Structures are given as C-alpha cells and as structure tokens.
Amino acid sequence: MGRAYQNRKDSMAKTAAAKTKVYSKYGREIYVCAKSGGPDPEANLSLRGLIDRAKKDQVPAHVIEKAIEKARGGAGEDFSPARYEGFGPGNCMAIVDCLTDNPNRTFGDVRLAFTKTKCKIGTQGSVSHMFDHCAILGFKGDDEEAALEALMMADVDVTDIEHEEGMITVFAPHTEYAKARQALQEAFEGLEFEVDEIQFLPQTTTTVEGDDIELFEKFMDMLNDLDDVQNVYHNAVIAD
C-alpha cells in the first residue's frame, strides 16, 4: 500500500457551477505564479507544470491565457498566499491553503467554517508539523531504477519512490517539484504524468466516525465553497 495522497482526479467537478470554481481557482493560481516567476512557461518551470495540470483538469485554454496575459500586463489584483490550520471534526487535522487579496476577509471566512462545525482553528504550525510538504509525480512505467537514476543525476532530493501495478510514483520535497518534473521528462520521452501535485501528506491518520462524518462533510463543503480557498489537506479517514 503506497502513501495516501488526495488525487485531484478523484474529486473532479461534477456540476457546471463546480467546474467554474475549478477554473477560477486555477486562473488565480496561474496568475500569481506567472506574476511572481515570469509569464513564460519555458523559463518558469512551476508555471509550466501548473498549466499542464490545468489542462489535465480540463480548464479551457482561454482561462489559462487570460490569467497569463493579466500577469504579463502587470495589472490586476494583488493576491498573496495565506495558510490556516487547525483541528476539524473528529479531531482530525486540517491545513487550508488560500490565495487572497483581503487576508482579513479570508481569515474570517475560514474561521467561520471551523466554528460552524464545532472545530478549532489553530495557530501557524499547530498541525503542519504532522504533515510532509511534498511534490508527487506519478506516471506509467516499470523502470524504477532508471527514474531514480535520472533524479539523482539531476541532483533531486528524492524522499521516496514507489512502483506498484505498473505505476511509478516519486515523492520529493515541494521545493524540488520543478527540478524533479523536468528531470523525469528529459529521461522519458513523451512522458505524461498521471499524478502531478504538490500536497501536504499526513504522517498519521485520524478516523472520523458517527455524527462527526456529517460535520466533516459540511466542514469540507464550507471551505471548498470559498473563492479564496485553493486546497484543503487533512488526515481524516471516514469510517465505513
């Protein structure tokens, strides 16, 4: 059994409204990435990876282009990252990553999701030390040794590499994402990533059961409905 990570494809948007929200979140993330690292995907490897992920999640080209053009023009909102953490239903641990142009509003909205579900928002570092901030790259293949060698040659600090059922999954520190991605693409011609993520992976899990299951679902829905929230990471496992 490999390390548990939240595959974005498992929770792809089902409705038109939810799809619009996915597009909006990608648009904001691409804009911030292009503004901070440059709008050229060939020079900004993080942007290139982000665009590939957006395409895989079926974000229309015009949404991607509009975000890059806005960054290139230098106008537009001034978004900054904000991270909140705390304890969710059933005492599970949660990290909420946001991009915001109004930190006071965002904090109030996120705190409301915690308080309305009888949860407790914590201080910075209260739960994040129980997660590993990882780049995760997964692709179809069997040559684990060739993948590891390519990463080592590129001086990538590999945390772990797994080979299960014809799939190779590489785990590395989040700071190594662009370097690891490029090394693998150069080593394997025409490589397509099945998993291409930066996530907080929990070191332990917490089982959520009974009445807490409904509260947990409400908690996640409230957070995911917020425009400023980009990702929610948690260590909850829902009891059968």
XYZ file of N, CA, C and O in Angstrom, residues 46 83 132-136 157 159 171-179 197-200:
88
model
N 7.652 26.092 -12.781
C 6.481 25.888 -11.925
C 5.209 26.242 -12.685
O 4.182 25.571 -12.561
N -2.166 30.693 4.763
C -2.355 29.294 5.181
C -2.925 29.276 6.599
O -2.422 29.953 7.485
N 3.937 16.212 5.727
C 5.114 16.437 4.880
C 4.670 17.210 3.650
O 3.720 16.803 2.967
N 5.343 18.329 3.358
C 5.003 19.145 2.187
C 5.755 18.573 0.989
O 6.957 18.756 0.858
N 5.035 17.843 0.131
C 5.676 17.017 -0.899
C 5.252 17.364 -2.314
O 4.102 17.738 -2.562
N 6.197 17.177 -3.229
C 5.879 17.086 -4.649
C 5.620 15.617 -4.945
O 6.364 14.746 -4.482
N 4.536 15.327 -5.680
C 4.184 13.946 -6.012
C 4.037 13.844 -7.527
O 3.230 14.558 -8.122
N 16.513 15.818 -4.545
C 16.457 15.192 -3.215
C 15.188 14.340 -3.116
O 14.130 14.816 -2.724
N 12.553 11.862 -1.705
C 12.128 11.379 -0.390
C 11.779 9.899 -0.447
O 12.118 9.125 0.436
N 8.175 10.816 -4.716
C 7.904 11.816 -3.675
C 9.189 12.604 -3.425
O 10.260 12.017 -3.271
N 9.071 13.924 -3.399
C 10.229 14.790 -3.151
C 9.759 16.017 -2.380
O 8.558 16.324 -2.377
N 10.671 16.743 -1.725
C 10.259 17.990 -1.061
C 9.612 18.940 -2.076
O 9.984 18.935 -3.260
N 8.639 19.729 -1.628
C 7.892 20.597 -2.549
C 8.804 21.566 -3.298
O 8.513 21.960 -4.439
N 9.926 21.914 -2.702
C 10.867 22.845 -3.341
C 11.572 22.210 -4.545
O 12.165 22.913 -5.360
N 11.505 20.878 -4.650
C 12.178 20.153 -5.727
C 11.234 19.843 -6.894
O 11.623 19.153 -7.835
N 10.004 20.345 -6.814
C 8.971 19.980 -7.792
C 9.413 20.207 -9.242
O 9.427 19.281 -10.061
N 9.801 21.442 -9.579
C 10.127 21.780 -10.972
C 11.330 20.982 -11.462
O 11.348 20.470 -12.594
N 12.333 20.847 -10.591
C 13.558 20.129 -10.966
C 13.269 18.638 -11.204
O 13.744 18.043 -12.185
N 1.326 16.786 -8.569
C 0.767 17.558 -7.455
C 1.837 18.051 -6.486
O 2.907 17.461 -6.381
N 1.483 19.126 -5.776
C 2.210 19.496 -4.560
C 1.176 19.453 -3.440
O 0.138 20.110 -3.531
N 1.419 18.641 -2.431
C 0.433 18.434 -1.369
C 1.098 18.343 -0.002
O 2.302 18.111 0.106
N 0.260 18.518 1.024
C 0.664 18.179 2.390
C 0.188 16.755 2.659
O -1.016 16.484 2.630
